[in-house]
Coordinates of C-alpha atoms and ligand atoms in Angstrom, one line a residue:
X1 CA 22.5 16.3 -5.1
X2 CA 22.1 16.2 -1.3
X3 CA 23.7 19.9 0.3
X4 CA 23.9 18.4 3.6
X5 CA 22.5 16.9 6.8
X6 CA 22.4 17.4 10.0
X7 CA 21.3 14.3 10.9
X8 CA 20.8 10.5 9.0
X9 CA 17.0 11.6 8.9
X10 CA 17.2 14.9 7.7
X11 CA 18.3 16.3 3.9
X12 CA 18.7 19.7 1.7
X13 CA 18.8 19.1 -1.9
X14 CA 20.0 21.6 -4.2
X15 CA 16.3 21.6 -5.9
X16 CA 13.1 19.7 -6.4
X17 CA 14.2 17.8 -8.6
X18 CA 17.0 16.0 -6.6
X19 CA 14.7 15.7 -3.8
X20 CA 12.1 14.4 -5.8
X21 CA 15.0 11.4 -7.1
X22 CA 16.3 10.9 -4.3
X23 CA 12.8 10.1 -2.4
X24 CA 12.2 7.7 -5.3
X25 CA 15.3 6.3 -4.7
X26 CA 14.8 5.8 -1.3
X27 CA 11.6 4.5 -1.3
X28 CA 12.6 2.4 -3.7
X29 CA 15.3 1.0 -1.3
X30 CA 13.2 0.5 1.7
X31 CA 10.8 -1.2 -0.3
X32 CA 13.0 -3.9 -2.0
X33 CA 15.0 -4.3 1.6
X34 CA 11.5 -5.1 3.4
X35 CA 9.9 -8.7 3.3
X36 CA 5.9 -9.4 3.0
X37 CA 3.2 -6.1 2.8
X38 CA 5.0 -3.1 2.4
X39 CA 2.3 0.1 2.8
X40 CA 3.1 3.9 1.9
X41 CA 0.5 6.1 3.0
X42 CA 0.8 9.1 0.2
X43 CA 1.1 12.6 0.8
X44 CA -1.6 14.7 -1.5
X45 CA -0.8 18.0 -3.0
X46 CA 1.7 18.6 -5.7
X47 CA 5.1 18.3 -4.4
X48 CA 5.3 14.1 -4.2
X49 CA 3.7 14.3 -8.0
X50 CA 7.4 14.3 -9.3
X51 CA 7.8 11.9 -7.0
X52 CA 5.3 9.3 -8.0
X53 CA 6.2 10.3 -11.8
X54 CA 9.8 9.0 -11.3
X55 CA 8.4 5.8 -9.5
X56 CA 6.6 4.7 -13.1
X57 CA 10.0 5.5 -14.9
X58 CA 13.4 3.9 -14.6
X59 CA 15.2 2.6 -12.5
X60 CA 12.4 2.5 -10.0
X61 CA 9.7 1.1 -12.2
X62 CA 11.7 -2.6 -12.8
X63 CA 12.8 -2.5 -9.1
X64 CA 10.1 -1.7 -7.2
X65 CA 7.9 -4.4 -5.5
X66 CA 4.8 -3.7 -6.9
X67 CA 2.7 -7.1 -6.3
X68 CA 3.6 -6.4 -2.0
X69 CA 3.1 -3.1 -1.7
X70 CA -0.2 -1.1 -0.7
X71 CA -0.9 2.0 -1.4
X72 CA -2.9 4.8 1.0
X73 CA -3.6 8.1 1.7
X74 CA -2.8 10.9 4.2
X75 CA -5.9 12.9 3.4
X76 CA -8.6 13.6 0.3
X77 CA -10.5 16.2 -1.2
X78 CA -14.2 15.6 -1.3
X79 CA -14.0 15.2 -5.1
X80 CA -14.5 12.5 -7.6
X81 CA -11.3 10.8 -8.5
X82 CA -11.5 12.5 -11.4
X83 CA -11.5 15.8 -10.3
X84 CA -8.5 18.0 -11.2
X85 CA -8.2 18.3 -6.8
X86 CA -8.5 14.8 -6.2
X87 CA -4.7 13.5 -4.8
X88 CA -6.2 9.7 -5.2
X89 CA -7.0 11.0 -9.0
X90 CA -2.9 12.8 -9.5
X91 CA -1.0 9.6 -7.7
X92 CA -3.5 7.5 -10.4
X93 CA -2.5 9.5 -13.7
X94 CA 1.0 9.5 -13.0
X95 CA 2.2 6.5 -11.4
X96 CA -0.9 4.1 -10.7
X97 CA -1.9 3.2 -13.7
X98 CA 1.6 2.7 -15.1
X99 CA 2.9 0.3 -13.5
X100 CA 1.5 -3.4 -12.4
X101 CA 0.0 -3.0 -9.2
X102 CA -2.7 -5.3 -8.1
X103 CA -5.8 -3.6 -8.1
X104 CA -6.4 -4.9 -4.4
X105 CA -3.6 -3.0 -3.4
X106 CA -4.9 0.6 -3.6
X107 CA -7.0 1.9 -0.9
X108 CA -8.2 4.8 -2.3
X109 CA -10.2 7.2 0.3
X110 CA -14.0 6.5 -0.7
X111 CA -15.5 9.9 -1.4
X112 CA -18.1 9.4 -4.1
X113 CA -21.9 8.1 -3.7
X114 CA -21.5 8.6 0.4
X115 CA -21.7 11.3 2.8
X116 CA -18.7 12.6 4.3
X117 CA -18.7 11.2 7.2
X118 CA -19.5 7.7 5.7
X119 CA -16.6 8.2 3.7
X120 CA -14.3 8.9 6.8
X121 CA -15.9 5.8 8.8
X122 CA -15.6 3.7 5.6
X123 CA -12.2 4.7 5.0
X124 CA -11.5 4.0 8.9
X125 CA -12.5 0.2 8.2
X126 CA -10.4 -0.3 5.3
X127 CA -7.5 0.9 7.6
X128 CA -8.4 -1.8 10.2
X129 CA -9.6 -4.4 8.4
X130 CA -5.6 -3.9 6.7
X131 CA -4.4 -3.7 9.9
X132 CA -5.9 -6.6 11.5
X133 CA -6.6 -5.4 15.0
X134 CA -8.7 -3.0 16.8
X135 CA -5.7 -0.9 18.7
X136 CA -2.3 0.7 16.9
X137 CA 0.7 -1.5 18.4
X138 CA 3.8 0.7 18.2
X139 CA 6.0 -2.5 17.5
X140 CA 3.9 -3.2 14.8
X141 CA 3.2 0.4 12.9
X142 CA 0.3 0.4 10.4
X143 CA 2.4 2.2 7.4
X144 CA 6.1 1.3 6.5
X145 CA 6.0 4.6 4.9
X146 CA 4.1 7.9 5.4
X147 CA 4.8 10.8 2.8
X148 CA 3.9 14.3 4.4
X149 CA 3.4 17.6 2.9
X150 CA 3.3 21.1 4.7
X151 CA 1.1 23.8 4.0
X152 CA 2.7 27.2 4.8
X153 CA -0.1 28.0 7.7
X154 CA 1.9 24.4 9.2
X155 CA -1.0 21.7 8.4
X156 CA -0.4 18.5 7.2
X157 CA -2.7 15.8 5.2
X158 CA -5.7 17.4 6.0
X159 CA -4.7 18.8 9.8
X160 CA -5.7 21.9 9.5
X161 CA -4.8 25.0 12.1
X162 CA -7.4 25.2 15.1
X163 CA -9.3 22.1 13.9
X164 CA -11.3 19.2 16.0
X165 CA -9.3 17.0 14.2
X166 CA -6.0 17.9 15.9
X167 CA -7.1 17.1 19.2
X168 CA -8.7 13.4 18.0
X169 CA -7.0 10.8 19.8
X170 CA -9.1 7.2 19.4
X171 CA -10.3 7.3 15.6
X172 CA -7.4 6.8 12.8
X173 CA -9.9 9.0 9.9
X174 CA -11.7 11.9 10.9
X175 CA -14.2 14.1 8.3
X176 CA -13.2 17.8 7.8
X177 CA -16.2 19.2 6.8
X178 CA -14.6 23.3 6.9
X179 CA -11.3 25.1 6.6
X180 CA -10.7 24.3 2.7
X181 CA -12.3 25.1 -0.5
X182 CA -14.0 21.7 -0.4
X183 CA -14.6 19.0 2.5
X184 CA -11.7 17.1 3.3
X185 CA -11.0 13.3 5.0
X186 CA -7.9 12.9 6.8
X187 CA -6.1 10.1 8.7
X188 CA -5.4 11.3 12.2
X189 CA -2.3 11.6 14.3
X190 CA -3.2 7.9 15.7
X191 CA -3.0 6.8 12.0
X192 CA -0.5 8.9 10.7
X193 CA 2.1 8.3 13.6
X194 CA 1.7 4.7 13.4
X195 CA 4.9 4.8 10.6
X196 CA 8.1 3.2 10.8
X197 CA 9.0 6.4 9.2
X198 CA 7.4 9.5 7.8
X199 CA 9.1 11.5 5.9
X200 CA 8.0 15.6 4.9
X201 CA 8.5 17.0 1.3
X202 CA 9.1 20.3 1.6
X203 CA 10.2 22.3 -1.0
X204 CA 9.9 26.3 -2.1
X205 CA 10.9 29.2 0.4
X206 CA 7.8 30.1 1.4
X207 CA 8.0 27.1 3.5
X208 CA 10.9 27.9 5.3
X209 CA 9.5 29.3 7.9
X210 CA 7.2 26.5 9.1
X211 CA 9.5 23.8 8.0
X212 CA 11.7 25.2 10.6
X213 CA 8.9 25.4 13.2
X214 CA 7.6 22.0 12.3
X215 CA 11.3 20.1 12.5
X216 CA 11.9 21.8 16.2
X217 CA 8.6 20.3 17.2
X218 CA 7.1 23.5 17.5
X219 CA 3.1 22.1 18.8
X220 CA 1.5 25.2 17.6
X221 CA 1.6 24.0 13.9
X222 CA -0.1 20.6 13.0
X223 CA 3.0 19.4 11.3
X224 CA 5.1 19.7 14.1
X225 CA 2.9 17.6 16.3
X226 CA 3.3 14.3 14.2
X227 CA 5.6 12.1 15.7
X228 CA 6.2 8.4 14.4
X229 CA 6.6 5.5 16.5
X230 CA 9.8 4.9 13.7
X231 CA 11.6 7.5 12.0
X232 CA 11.0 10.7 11.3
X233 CA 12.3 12.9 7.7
X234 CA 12.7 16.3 6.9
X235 CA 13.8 15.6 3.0
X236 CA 13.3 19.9 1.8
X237 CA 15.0 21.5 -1.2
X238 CA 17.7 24.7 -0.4
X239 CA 15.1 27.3 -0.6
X240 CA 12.4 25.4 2.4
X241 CA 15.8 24.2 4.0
X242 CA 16.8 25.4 7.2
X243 CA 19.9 27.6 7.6
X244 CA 23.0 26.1 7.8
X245 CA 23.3 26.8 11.9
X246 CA 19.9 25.5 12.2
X247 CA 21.2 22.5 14.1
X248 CA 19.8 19.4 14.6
X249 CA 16.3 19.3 15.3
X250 CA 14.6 19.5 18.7
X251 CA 14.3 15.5 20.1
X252 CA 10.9 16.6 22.0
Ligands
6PG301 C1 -3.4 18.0 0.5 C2 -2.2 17.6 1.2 C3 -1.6 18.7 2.0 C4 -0.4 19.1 1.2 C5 0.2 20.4 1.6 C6 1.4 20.8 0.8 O1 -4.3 17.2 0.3 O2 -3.4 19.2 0.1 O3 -2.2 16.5 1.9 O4 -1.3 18.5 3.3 O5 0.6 18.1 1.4 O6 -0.9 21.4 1.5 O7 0.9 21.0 -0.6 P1 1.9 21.3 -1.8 O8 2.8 20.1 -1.9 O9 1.0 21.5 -3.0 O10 2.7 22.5 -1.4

């Protein structure tokens, strides 16, 4: 159930769980309404797994588009997929390999039997070679849909606080070799911006205070530098929500 919103974009749910339905369902929607390749780049980390759960499970599962849509992500661990850290290896158990999706439709990051780097440079090709052209066209975004997460030091995919990777502005993957417990690969701002809309899962109150940062625009957190060429989301359950005089956010 939806508490309110200050704006078409933005949305407080009473709790995870009605945030988590109602991403599914609107994913669901924009999916069906499109026409041709759909893409959704996926958050990692564990507050879209309910999400993807409710994507294998009805009404979703029978609706969904599955054969024309691909499937990315934001960021990775350094891990096998089968690692217990591995966000290719969660959005595979739950919702992946539940439902009919053809196998040349995942783009999993590549972070086994290469070095990091090579991953991030290999996972920069597969973006292009999708995308079919050397530079990001903002009439033409590379992701219909871009989920988002926000740690509560502000990061995003693997943006971390103080990083080079913040300040990279002509590759769409960059390697993050420090910061977290292992190496990470993340899809720059370049990449990550190039969404008709992204949308941030927030949910828990020790994100309220960097959710309300992030969604005025504040630059000083990685999350509140992204900025889509579409639309951008703030879907966050009561307790990450902002307070109720919080206004709209900041247009900058
Ligand atoms: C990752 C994510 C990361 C995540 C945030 C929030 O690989 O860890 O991409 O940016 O979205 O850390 O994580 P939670 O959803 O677990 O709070």
């Amino acid at each position: 159930m939806m508490i309110m919103a200050f704006d078409p974009d933005d949305c407080i749910f009473e709790n995870a769980e009605a945030l988590s339905r109602a991403a599914a369902d609107w994913l669901c929607e924009k999916a069906v309404a499109s026409s041709g390749r759909f893409s959704i780049c996926c958050s990692g980390g564990s507050t879209p797994r309910r999400l993807y759960e409710l994507l294998a499970q009805s009404p979703a599962v029978t609706a969904f588009p599955w054969s024309r849509v691909h499937w990315f992500w934001g960021d990775e661990r350094f891990v096998p997929y089968d690692h217990p850290e591995s966000n290719y290896g969660m959005t595979r158990t739950v919702l992946l390999s539940k439902v009919p999706i053809p196998a040349g439709n995942v783009h999993p990051v590549p972070t086994e039997g290469l070095t990091l780097q090579q991953g991030a440079d290999a996972y920069e090709k597969t973006l292009r070679d999708y995308y079919g052209a050397e530079n990001l066209d903002a009439v033409r975004p590379l992701f219909d849909v871009t989920l988002l997460g926000i740690g509560d030091d502000g990061h995003t995919a693997s943006l971390l606080p103080g990083q080079p990777a913040l300040e990279e502005t002509r590759r769409w993957v960059t390697a993050v070799p420090s910061g977290r417990s292992e190496p990470r690969i993340t899809l720059t701002y370049c990449a990550l911006d190039s969404s008709c809309d992204a949308v941030f899962l927030a949910v828990g109150g020790r994100k309220r205070c960097v959710v309300r940062r992030a969604r005025r625009g504040d630059r000083t957190l990685p999350a509140g530098r992204v900025k889509p060429v579409g639309r951008l989301h703030w879907f966050v359950d009561r307790d990450a929500g902002w307070a109720i005089d919080a206004g709209p956010r900041s247009q900058a």
